[in-house]
Short mmCIF file of C-alpha atoms and ligand atoms in Angstrom, two decimals:
data_model
loop_
_atom_site.label_atom_id
_atom_site.label_comp_id
_atom_site.label_asym_id
_atom_site.label_seq_id
_atom_site.Cartn_x
_atom_site.Cartn_y
_atom_site.Cartn_z
CA MET O 18 64.01 102.93 79.66
CA GLN O 19 66.28 105.54 78.13
CA LEU O 20 67.65 104.78 74.67
CA PRO O 21 70.55 106.36 72.75
CA ASP O 22 69.84 108.94 70.06
CA TYR O 23 72.57 109.60 67.51
CA LYS O 24 71.25 113.02 66.48
CA LYS O 25 71.52 114.24 70.04
CA ALA O 26 74.93 112.63 70.47
CA ARG O 27 76.23 114.62 67.51
CA THR O 28 75.11 118.02 68.78
CA ARG O 29 77.48 120.20 70.74
CA GLY O 30 75.52 122.49 73.05
CA LYS O 31 76.81 125.46 74.98
CA GLU O 32 75.53 124.31 78.38
CA GLU O 33 78.07 124.62 81.12
CA VAL O 34 79.47 121.37 82.46
CA VAL O 35 79.47 121.41 86.21
CA LYS O 36 81.06 119.18 88.74
CA GLU O 37 79.07 116.76 90.89
CA LEU O 38 80.32 114.50 93.65
CA PHE O 39 79.64 110.78 93.51
CA SER O 40 77.28 109.58 96.18
CA LEU O 41 75.76 106.20 96.90
CA ASP O 42 72.28 105.76 98.30
CA PRO O 43 72.80 103.57 101.42
CA LYS O 44 69.84 101.42 100.40
CA TYR O 45 72.04 99.84 97.67
CA GLN O 46 74.87 98.91 100.00
CA ASN O 47 74.06 95.23 100.27
CA LEU O 48 72.90 94.71 96.69
CA GLY O 49 75.81 92.39 95.94
CA LYS O 50 76.43 90.90 99.35
CA GLY O 51 77.82 87.38 99.06
CA LYS O 52 77.91 87.60 95.24
CA THR O 53 80.82 87.71 92.79
CA TYR O 54 81.40 89.73 89.60
CA PHE O 55 83.51 89.60 86.45
CA VAL O 56 84.11 92.60 84.16
CA LYS O 57 85.45 92.06 80.64
CA THR O 58 87.00 95.19 79.14
CA TYR O 59 87.47 95.97 75.44
CA GLY O 60 89.00 99.07 73.84
CA CYS O 61 91.26 101.86 74.97
CA GLN O 62 92.80 103.09 78.23
CA MET O 63 89.73 105.20 78.88
CA ASN O 64 87.64 102.05 79.02
CA GLU O 65 90.25 100.34 81.19
CA HIS O 66 90.07 103.23 83.60
CA ASP O 67 86.24 103.20 83.56
CA THR O 68 86.47 99.53 84.50
CA GLU O 69 88.57 100.53 87.52
CA ASN O 70 85.65 102.73 88.62
CA ILE O 71 83.07 100.05 87.81
CA LYS O 72 84.89 97.39 89.84
CA ALA O 73 85.16 99.73 92.83
CA MET O 74 81.44 100.58 92.63
CA LEU O 75 80.52 96.89 92.50
CA GLU O 76 82.68 96.28 95.56
CA VAL O 77 81.01 99.14 97.41
CA LEU O 78 77.75 97.30 96.69
CA GLY O 79 79.16 94.18 98.36
CA PHE O 80 80.29 92.15 95.32
CA THR O 81 83.72 90.50 95.26
CA GLU O 82 85.79 89.93 92.11
CA SER O 83 85.83 86.53 90.43
CA SER O 84 88.67 85.39 88.15
CA SER O 85 86.31 83.62 85.77
CA TYR O 86 83.22 84.76 83.90
CA GLU O 87 82.00 81.20 83.95
CA LYS O 88 81.83 81.13 87.73
CA CYS O 89 80.32 84.38 88.91
CA ASP O 90 76.96 85.97 89.73
CA LEU O 91 77.31 89.09 87.61
CA VAL O 92 79.14 89.50 84.31
CA LEU O 93 79.54 92.93 82.75
CA LEU O 94 80.99 93.70 79.30
CA ASN O 95 82.62 97.13 79.03
CA THR O 96 82.55 97.42 75.25
CA CYS O 97 84.33 99.31 72.45
CA SER O 98 82.89 100.51 69.11
CA ILE O 99 86.04 101.66 67.36
CA ARG O 100 86.18 98.91 64.71
CA GLU O 101 83.89 96.12 63.60
CA ASN O 102 86.00 93.40 65.17
CA ALA O 103 85.71 94.98 68.64
CA HIS O 104 81.95 94.85 68.06
CA ASN O 105 82.05 91.25 66.93
CA LYS O 106 84.15 90.19 69.89
CA ALA O 107 81.62 91.60 72.35
CA PHE O 108 78.68 89.97 70.57
CA GLY O 109 80.65 86.68 70.42
CA MET O 110 81.13 86.90 74.17
CA LEU O 111 77.41 87.57 74.63
CA GLY O 112 76.75 84.38 72.68
CA ARG O 113 78.87 82.40 75.17
CA ILE O 114 77.19 84.11 78.11
CA LYS O 115 73.78 83.17 76.73
CA HIS O 116 74.65 79.50 77.27
CA LEU O 117 75.80 80.22 80.82
CA LYS O 118 72.57 82.00 81.53
CA GLU O 119 70.59 79.00 80.30
CA SER O 120 72.19 76.83 82.98
CA ASN O 121 72.23 79.61 85.61
CA PRO O 122 69.14 81.83 85.27
CA HIS O 123 70.24 83.92 88.27
CA LEU O 124 73.33 85.17 86.46
CA LEU O 125 73.11 88.95 86.00
CA VAL O 126 74.36 90.12 82.60
CA GLY O 127 75.24 93.74 81.82
CA VAL O 128 76.58 95.73 78.88
CA CYS O 129 78.19 99.16 79.14
CA GLY O 130 80.86 101.23 77.38
CA CYS O 131 80.89 102.72 73.89
CA MET O 132 78.69 100.11 72.18
CA ALA O 133 75.92 100.91 74.65
CA GLN O 134 75.84 104.41 73.11
CA GLU O 135 75.01 103.02 69.65
CA GLU O 136 71.39 103.02 68.52
CA GLY O 137 71.87 99.87 66.42
CA VAL O 138 73.46 97.90 69.24
CA ILE O 139 70.70 98.74 71.70
CA GLU O 140 68.10 97.74 69.12
CA GLU O 141 69.90 94.40 68.70
CA ILE O 142 70.07 93.86 72.48
CA ARG O 143 66.36 94.65 72.86
CA THR O 144 65.33 92.27 70.13
CA HIS O 145 67.88 89.44 69.98
CA TYR O 146 69.66 89.55 73.35
CA ARG O 147 66.74 89.68 75.77
CA PHE O 148 68.79 87.79 78.36
CA VAL O 149 70.94 90.92 78.89
CA ASP O 150 69.61 92.30 82.19
CA PHE O 151 70.98 95.82 82.22
CA VAL O 152 72.69 98.40 80.04
CA PHE O 153 74.18 101.77 80.89
CA GLY O 154 76.30 104.11 78.78
CA THR O 155 79.54 106.05 79.02
CA HIS O 156 77.83 109.18 80.38
CA ASN O 157 76.13 107.53 83.33
CA LEU O 158 78.70 105.10 84.64
CA TYR O 159 78.03 106.44 88.10
CA ARG O 160 74.39 105.27 87.84
CA LEU O 161 75.42 101.60 87.85
CA PRO O 162 73.94 100.98 91.34
CA GLU O 163 70.54 102.42 90.32
CA VAL O 164 70.37 100.55 87.00
CA LEU O 165 71.38 97.29 88.63
CA ALA O 166 68.86 97.72 91.45
CA LYS O 167 66.13 98.41 88.89
CA THR O 168 66.66 95.17 86.99
CA ILE O 169 66.91 93.17 90.23
CA GLU O 170 63.72 94.71 91.65
CA GLU O 171 61.62 94.68 88.49
CA GLY O 172 63.02 91.59 86.78
CA ASN O 173 62.97 93.38 83.40
CA GLN O 174 65.69 94.48 81.04
CA ALA O 175 66.86 97.86 82.39
CA ILE O 176 68.37 100.19 79.78
CA GLU O 177 69.57 103.64 80.72
CA VAL O 178 71.76 105.38 78.15
CA TYR O 179 72.15 109.16 78.02
CA SER O 180 72.76 110.52 74.53
CA GLN O 181 74.44 113.61 75.79
CA GLU O 182 77.13 114.03 78.34
CA GLY O 183 76.08 115.27 81.74
CA ASN O 184 78.21 116.73 84.46
CA ILE O 185 81.69 115.67 85.46
CA ILE O 186 81.48 113.28 88.39
CA GLU O 187 84.31 113.57 90.90
CA ASP O 188 85.25 111.25 93.73
CA MET O 189 84.13 108.05 92.03
CA PRO O 190 85.50 105.03 93.89
CA VAL O 191 88.39 103.37 92.01
CA LYS O 192 90.03 99.95 92.15
CA ARG O 193 93.30 100.47 90.29
CA ALA O 194 94.86 97.65 88.30
CA THR O 195 98.32 98.17 89.84
CA PRO O 196 99.66 99.97 92.93
CA TYR O 197 102.46 101.80 91.02
CA LYS O 198 100.97 102.98 87.69
CA ALA O 199 97.75 104.99 87.52
CA TYR O 200 95.50 106.47 84.89
CA VAL O 201 94.22 109.98 85.56
CA ASN O 202 91.45 111.38 83.34
CA ILE O 203 92.08 114.97 82.34
CA ILE O 204 89.56 115.44 79.51
CA TYR O 205 86.46 113.53 78.50
CA GLY O 206 84.90 113.27 75.04
CA CYS O 207 86.15 114.57 71.71
CA ASP O 208 85.12 117.40 69.39
CA LYS O 209 87.41 116.58 66.48
CA PHE O 210 84.94 114.47 64.48
CA CYS O 211 87.52 112.76 62.28
CA THR O 212 85.28 111.40 59.53
CA TYR O 213 85.97 107.71 60.24
CA CYS O 214 85.68 107.84 64.02
CA ILE O 215 82.78 106.96 66.29
CA VAL O 216 84.31 108.30 69.53
CA PRO O 217 82.76 111.82 69.38
CA TYR O 218 79.33 110.09 69.24
CA THR O 219 79.99 107.56 72.00
CA ARG O 220 81.92 109.81 74.38
CA GLY O 221 80.24 113.17 73.85
CA LYS O 222 81.60 116.66 73.78
CA GLN O 223 85.01 117.68 75.02
CA ARG O 224 85.00 118.39 78.76
CA SER O 225 88.13 119.12 80.80
CA ARG O 226 88.40 118.27 84.46
CA ALA O 227 89.33 121.11 86.79
CA LYS O 228 93.09 121.29 87.24
CA GLU O 229 92.68 121.33 91.04
CA ASP O 230 90.94 117.95 90.92
CA ILE O 231 93.62 116.48 88.65
CA LEU O 232 96.48 117.75 90.80
CA LYS O 233 94.80 116.53 93.97
CA GLU O 234 94.41 113.06 92.45
CA VAL O 235 98.11 113.04 91.51
CA GLN O 236 99.11 114.22 95.02
CA ASP O 237 97.02 111.45 96.57
CA LEU O 238 98.62 108.88 94.26
CA ILE O 239 102.10 110.05 95.31
CA LYS O 240 101.12 109.59 98.95
CA GLU O 241 100.01 106.05 98.13
CA GLY O 242 103.42 105.33 96.57
CA TYR O 243 102.54 105.49 92.87
CA GLN O 244 105.54 105.84 90.52
CA GLU O 245 103.77 106.76 87.30
CA VAL O 246 100.67 108.61 86.12
CA THR O 247 99.25 108.63 82.60
CA LEU O 248 97.10 111.66 81.90
CA LEU O 249 94.24 110.38 79.79
CA GLY O 250 91.94 111.73 77.13
CA GLN O 251 90.97 111.08 73.49
CA ASN O 252 92.77 114.31 72.68
CA VAL O 253 94.71 115.51 75.70
CA ASN O 254 96.18 118.43 73.76
CA ALA O 255 92.77 120.07 73.78
CA TYR O 256 92.88 120.18 77.58
CA GLY O 257 91.47 123.42 78.96
CA LYS O 258 90.02 124.76 75.70
CA ASP O 259 86.46 124.28 76.95
CA LEU O 260 87.17 125.93 80.30
CA GLY O 261 87.61 129.38 78.81
CA VAL O 262 90.93 129.97 80.58
CA SER O 263 94.43 130.28 79.18
CA TYR O 264 95.62 127.14 80.93
CA GLY O 265 96.27 124.18 78.68
CA LEU O 266 98.14 120.89 78.57
CA ALA O 267 101.55 122.59 78.71
CA GLU O 268 100.71 124.29 82.01
CA LEU O 269 99.06 121.17 83.41
CA LEU O 270 101.98 118.92 82.44
CA GLU O 271 104.36 121.35 84.10
CA GLU O 272 102.38 121.38 87.35
CA VAL O 273 102.05 117.60 87.35
CA ALA O 274 105.81 117.27 86.73
CA LYS O 275 106.48 119.63 89.64
CA THR O 276 104.60 117.35 92.04
CA GLY O 277 107.71 115.17 91.79
CA ILE O 278 105.97 111.95 90.74
CA PRO O 279 108.79 109.91 89.12
CA ARG O 280 107.05 109.34 85.77
CA VAL O 281 104.45 111.33 83.85
CA ARG O 282 102.95 110.13 80.58
CA PHE O 283 100.00 111.41 78.56
CA MET O 284 97.83 110.06 75.77
CA THR O 285 96.53 110.53 73.15
CA SER O 286 97.85 113.60 71.39
CA HIS O 287 96.31 114.96 68.23
CA PRO O 288 99.04 116.59 66.09
CA TRP O 289 96.82 119.58 65.38
CA ASP O 290 96.82 120.90 68.95
CA PHE O 291 100.48 120.20 69.77
CA THR O 292 102.07 123.53 70.70
CA ASN O 293 105.72 124.63 70.96
CA GLN O 294 105.12 125.31 74.63
CA MET O 295 104.19 121.65 75.19
CA ILE O 296 107.38 120.53 73.48
CA GLU O 297 109.41 122.88 75.69
CA VAL O 298 107.79 121.56 78.86
CA ILE O 299 108.33 117.92 77.85
CA ALA O 300 111.99 118.67 77.07
CA LYS O 301 112.51 120.53 80.35
CA TYR O 302 111.24 118.03 82.94
CA PRO O 303 113.13 114.74 83.32
CA ASN O 304 110.08 113.11 84.89
CA ILE O 305 107.93 113.71 81.80
CA MET O 306 108.74 110.56 79.86
CA PRO O 307 110.35 111.06 76.42
CA SER O 308 107.74 108.98 74.65
CA ILE O 309 104.93 110.50 72.60
CA HIS O 310 102.04 108.79 70.85
CA LEU O 311 101.29 110.94 67.81
CA PRO O 312 98.78 109.28 65.48
CA VAL O 313 99.33 110.21 61.84
CA GLN O 314 96.61 107.97 60.26
CA SER O 315 97.88 108.48 56.68
CA GLY O 316 100.89 109.86 54.82
CA SER O 317 98.75 111.34 52.05
CA SER O 318 97.52 114.90 52.47
CA ARG O 319 94.59 114.10 50.18
CA ILE O 320 93.44 111.26 52.46
CA LEU O 321 94.15 113.30 55.61
CA LYS O 322 91.77 115.92 54.25
CA LEU O 323 89.07 113.31 53.62
CA MET O 324 89.65 112.04 57.15
CA GLY O 325 89.13 115.54 58.55
CA ARG O 326 92.44 115.41 60.42
CA ARG O 327 93.20 119.17 59.99
CA TYR O 328 96.91 118.77 59.14
CA THR O 329 98.87 117.89 56.02
CA ARG O 330 101.66 115.36 55.58
CA GLU O 331 104.15 118.26 55.60
CA GLU O 332 102.75 119.73 58.82
CA TYR O 333 102.93 116.35 60.55
CA LEU O 334 106.50 115.83 59.43
CA ALA O 335 107.52 119.32 60.57
CA LEU O 336 106.05 118.64 64.03
CA PHE O 337 107.65 115.21 64.16
CA HIS O 338 111.12 116.56 63.37
CA LYS O 339 110.73 119.46 65.80
CA MET O 340 109.98 116.98 68.60
CA LYS O 341 112.94 114.81 67.65
CA GLU O 342 115.26 117.83 67.67
CA GLN O 343 114.04 119.44 70.85
CA ILE O 344 113.26 116.46 73.13
CA LYS O 345 116.45 114.50 73.66
CA GLY O 346 116.07 110.76 73.13
CA VAL O 347 112.32 110.98 72.41
CA THR O 348 110.56 107.99 70.88
CA ILE O 349 107.44 108.57 68.82
CA SER O 350 104.74 106.02 68.14
CA THR O 351 101.72 106.31 65.88
CA ASP O 352 98.43 104.93 64.56
CA ILE O 353 97.85 104.30 60.85
CA ILE O 354 94.69 103.37 58.94
CA VAL O 355 94.94 101.66 55.54
CA GLY O 356 92.12 101.26 53.04
CA PHE O 357 90.29 104.49 53.91
CA PRO O 358 87.58 105.02 51.22
CA GLY O 359 89.24 106.27 48.04
CA GLU O 360 92.81 105.46 49.15
CA THR O 361 94.77 104.86 45.92
CA GLU O 362 98.01 102.94 45.52
CA GLU O 363 99.74 106.31 45.29
CA ASP O 364 98.21 107.46 48.61
CA PHE O 365 99.30 104.21 50.22
CA GLN O 366 102.85 104.67 48.89
CA GLU O 367 102.88 108.09 50.55
CA THR O 368 102.04 106.42 53.86
CA LEU O 369 104.92 104.00 53.35
CA SER O 370 107.31 106.82 52.50
CA LEU O 371 106.26 108.71 55.64
CA VAL O 372 106.99 105.59 57.70
CA HIS O 373 110.42 105.35 56.04
CA GLU O 374 111.06 108.95 57.00
CA CYS O 375 109.77 108.76 60.60
CA LYS O 376 111.06 105.29 61.49
CA PHE O 377 108.50 105.00 64.30
CA ASP O 378 109.40 103.21 67.52
CA ASN O 379 105.98 101.64 67.79
CA ALA O 380 102.71 101.78 65.86
CA PHE O 381 99.20 100.41 65.72
CA SER O 382 97.97 99.73 62.20
CA PHE O 383 94.38 99.11 61.19
CA ILE O 384 92.21 98.44 58.17
CA PHE O 385 89.49 101.08 57.85
CA SER O 386 86.24 99.92 59.39
CA ALA O 387 82.98 101.71 58.50
CA ARG O 388 81.24 102.88 61.68
CA GLU O 389 77.52 103.60 62.00
CA GLY O 390 76.65 107.28 61.62
CA THR O 391 80.12 108.53 60.63
CA PRO O 392 80.64 110.49 57.37
CA ALA O 393 83.31 108.04 56.11
CA SER O 394 80.85 105.14 56.35
CA LYS O 395 78.91 106.79 53.52
CA MET O 396 81.96 107.36 51.28
CA GLU O 397 82.46 105.09 48.29
CA ASP O 398 84.77 102.23 49.20
CA LEU O 399 85.88 100.30 46.11
CA LEU O 400 89.00 98.59 47.36
CA SER O 401 88.78 94.80 47.72
CA GLU O 402 89.28 93.14 51.10
CA GLU O 403 92.26 91.32 49.63
CA GLU O 404 93.94 94.57 48.62
CA LYS O 405 93.31 96.09 52.07
CA ASN O 406 94.88 93.05 53.70
CA ASN O 407 97.86 93.26 51.35
CA ARG O 408 98.38 96.91 52.24
CA LEU O 409 98.22 96.18 55.95
CA TYR O 410 100.73 93.36 55.52
CA THR O 411 103.14 95.54 53.52
CA LEU O 412 102.83 98.39 56.02
CA ASN O 413 103.47 96.09 58.98
CA GLU O 414 106.62 94.71 57.35
CA VAL O 415 108.03 98.23 57.03
CA LEU O 416 106.93 99.24 60.54
CA ASN O 417 108.44 96.11 62.09
CA HIS O 418 111.73 96.69 60.31
CA TYR O 419 112.11 100.07 62.06
CA PHE O 420 110.92 98.80 65.46
CA LEU O 421 113.79 96.31 65.40
CA GLU O 422 116.29 98.79 63.99
CA ASN O 423 115.46 101.33 66.75
CA ASN O 424 115.63 98.68 69.46
CA GLN O 425 119.02 97.51 68.20
CA LYS O 426 120.44 100.98 68.88
CA LEU O 427 119.86 100.30 72.58
CA ILE O 428 122.18 97.31 72.80
CA HIS O 429 124.44 97.53 75.91
CA LYS O 430 122.84 100.81 77.01
CA ILE O 431 121.58 101.13 80.55
CA VAL O 432 117.93 102.16 80.66
CA PRO O 433 115.67 103.08 83.59
CA VAL O 434 112.90 100.51 84.03
CA LEU O 435 109.74 100.63 86.13
CA VAL O 436 109.37 96.98 87.16
CA GLU O 437 105.78 95.91 86.68
CA GLY O 438 105.56 92.26 87.50
CA LYS O 439 106.64 88.69 87.24
CA ASN O 440 106.79 86.85 83.93
CA ALA O 441 104.56 83.82 84.16
CA SER O 442 105.95 81.80 81.27
CA LYS O 443 109.12 83.49 80.03
CA LYS O 444 112.62 82.41 80.92
CA THR O 445 113.36 85.69 82.74
CA THR O 446 111.61 86.46 86.00
CA LEU O 447 110.60 90.14 85.72
CA TYR O 448 109.34 92.63 83.17
CA GLY O 449 108.87 96.39 83.06
CA TYR O 450 108.87 99.42 80.80
CA THR O 451 111.72 101.78 79.95
CA ASP O 452 111.32 105.57 80.05
CA THR O 453 110.73 105.40 76.29
CA ASN O 454 107.94 102.88 76.86
CA LYS O 455 109.70 99.75 75.63
CA LEU O 456 108.92 96.38 77.19
CA ILE O 457 112.01 94.75 78.74
CA ASN O 458 112.40 91.30 80.34
CA PHE O 459 115.15 90.55 82.85
CA ASP O 460 115.99 88.53 85.95
CA GLY O 461 115.64 90.00 89.41
CA GLU O 462 114.10 89.63 92.84
CA GLU O 463 110.37 90.05 93.24
CA ASN O 464 110.86 92.88 95.72
CA LEU O 465 111.90 95.12 92.79
CA ILE O 466 108.31 95.20 91.51
CA GLY O 467 107.04 98.77 91.68
CA LYS O 468 110.57 100.27 91.68
CA ILE O 469 112.53 102.06 88.96
CA VAL O 470 115.83 100.24 88.40
CA PRO O 471 118.71 100.46 85.88
CA VAL O 472 118.83 97.58 83.38
CA GLU O 473 121.44 96.93 80.70
CA VAL O 474 119.98 95.94 77.34
CA THR O 475 121.44 92.58 76.28
CA GLU O 476 119.19 91.56 73.40
CA CYS O 477 116.91 93.49 71.03
CA LYS O 478 113.81 92.08 69.41
CA THR O 479 111.07 93.69 67.31
CA TRP O 480 108.58 94.18 70.15
CA SER O 481 110.68 93.83 73.28
CA LEU O 482 114.13 93.90 74.81
CA ASP O 483 115.97 91.52 77.09
CA GLY O 484 118.19 92.93 79.80
CA ARG O 485 120.36 92.42 82.85
CA LEU O 486 119.77 94.20 86.13
CA VAL O 487 122.61 96.63 86.91
CA LYS O 488 123.61 96.30 90.53
CA ASP O 489 126.51 98.75 90.81
CA ARG O 490 125.79 101.63 88.53
CA SER O 491 128.94 103.68 89.23
CA GLN O 492 131.17 101.17 87.41
CA GLU O 493 129.04 101.25 84.33
CA GLU O 494 128.62 104.99 83.77
CA ASP O 495 130.17 104.85 80.30
CA LYS O 496 127.27 102.75 79.05
CA VAL O 497 124.54 105.08 80.25
CA LEU O 498 122.10 106.02 77.58
CA SER O 499 122.81 109.54 76.45
CA THR O 500 119.45 111.11 77.11
CA ASN O 501 118.68 113.67 79.75
CA HIS O 502 115.98 111.39 81.10
N1 SAH Q 616 91.96 109.95 69.90
C1 SAH Q 616 92.98 109.23 69.29
C2 SAH Q 616 92.56 107.92 68.66
C3 SAH Q 616 91.59 107.06 69.32
S1 SAH Q 616 91.07 105.67 68.47
C4 SAH Q 616 93.55 110.10 68.19
O1 SAH Q 616 92.85 110.84 67.56
O2 SAH Q 616 94.69 109.98 67.92
C5 SAH Q 616 92.59 104.80 68.20
C6 SAH Q 616 92.90 104.57 66.76
O3 SAH Q 616 91.94 103.74 66.17
C7 SAH Q 616 92.90 105.80 65.89
O4 SAH Q 616 94.07 106.55 66.00
C8 SAH Q 616 92.73 105.22 64.52
O5 SAH Q 616 93.97 104.89 63.94
C9 SAH Q 616 91.96 103.94 64.77
N2 SAH Q 616 90.58 104.07 64.30
C10 SAH Q 616 89.62 104.89 64.74
N3 SAH Q 616 88.47 104.73 64.03
C11 SAH Q 616 88.74 103.77 63.11
C12 SAH Q 616 87.98 103.16 62.06
N4 SAH Q 616 86.71 103.52 61.82
N5 SAH Q 616 88.56 102.18 61.32
C13 SAH Q 616 89.85 101.82 61.56
N6 SAH Q 616 90.61 102.36 62.51
C14 SAH Q 616 90.07 103.33 63.28
FE1 SF4 Q 617 88.44 109.92 67.00
FE2 SF4 Q 617 89.68 111.92 65.81
FE3 SF4 Q 617 88.62 112.27 68.25
FE4 SF4 Q 617 90.77 110.73 67.93
S1 SF4 Q 617 90.65 112.95 67.55
S2 SF4 Q 617 88.95 110.26 69.13
S3 SF4 Q 617 90.41 109.77 65.92
S4 SF4 Q 617 87.51 111.89 66.35
FE1 F3S Q 618 86.74 102.08 71.93
FE2 F3S Q 618 85.29 103.86 73.11
FE3 F3S Q 618 87.84 103.75 73.59
S1 F3S Q 618 85.10 103.25 71.01
S2 F3S Q 618 88.69 103.02 71.68
S3 F3S Q 618 86.39 102.20 74.08
S4 F3S Q 618 86.59 105.58 73.54
#
């Protein structure tokens, strides 16, 4: 048994991170033969991508995917620690699984992801959730076959969580969620230690993948017909800083754009590391999508300082306006936390005024949630729950107003759309995303799925657009959206 240790997770050593290739001991090959699995994923894109690796590993072991957790032989929860409700959801699910296990004692139950890295969670699983068969963490995803084999062979709870990151594992098998959009990890971990955030503890120190490995993955995806890649990391702007070379996100984005893949996206960007060079590269390449997620967290410089965000309100606004000026047609989305410890009404009003100034195209808004082991969890928090809820409500009203206002500017424009799938319940048949990352519903043949097509915007809502497929573009040139993308 190997348990998580928060003290170790916090330390940032100087050891070199080296690359290792994934390998599977042939003795595990039939571990899941004839059995089915279900993976439930919580949290961010990094977790979604980890699940793509987990599913592929389970299939290498002989398991096949089930569409229901109630009818399978192995259920695995890939968990998220970011806020208390993510935590509660996973424990709620474990409660339901407990009943399943009572009627099917052969069901294998696993927990992985960020919660597995938390000391308190593991303690809880060891004492109150004994029916959980196996646990592994974010740093040893690739050890899933070994951990699973151990619990099957020994019949005991197998827990293997590394508190510190190990090497970067290349060539992990992957079962991607779609055949036209792919996630590509470029940097693991985070060294920013924003005072409210648990990620640096659950994901370890910042480690960049070698650019050769990233570019090879993109080249392979192009050969397989992929239309879009999203370069992933908790702070992609820090790419390369740990490699000791003068090659960062700007250079990487440029090389990825030059591969010719139709769409390149990246997330998430921390404002602090966003350079002029990156802005120039984004503006220069039409296949780098004009859509940037730039979390601000608060509009008050006093709160930003307490959050450890390393920029002021004025610096954020200057960066925001520079992007808007230099990247034609760019849309910017953000994340905002309300009710951070010590946030006064005046601080909150500054957040609202920043939203009025930036008129974001999209945003995720949250109430501060105290996370185990973070500095902010020890700060005095006097605001009532009611007041926090009121602030979130007020903020959302203002945000929604601008989402709709921005969408309305697109009426009758023709936008490029990557068609993603069929609408199950809506009145239109297809849906996809515009270059600026807006969801659009429209009618069309199923064979358009996976293609980029022109669509005229016919109706604008707060969170989505409706459109009409443009069949003969030449006659409609005057309506084309005036971006260079
Ligand atoms: N790496 C990204 C954010 C990852 S977490 C970045 O720095 O921009 C996604 C969002 O969750 C954060 O931007 C923040 O708004 C929110 N978040 C993180 N920790 C939180 C906490 N303890 N309480 C409430 N929201 C939190
Ligand atoms: Fe968390 Fe800050 Fe790192 Fe984002 S940059 S993952 S908010 S510590
Ligand atoms: Fe959650 Fe971990 Fe992602 S805490 S947001 S799953 S990095």
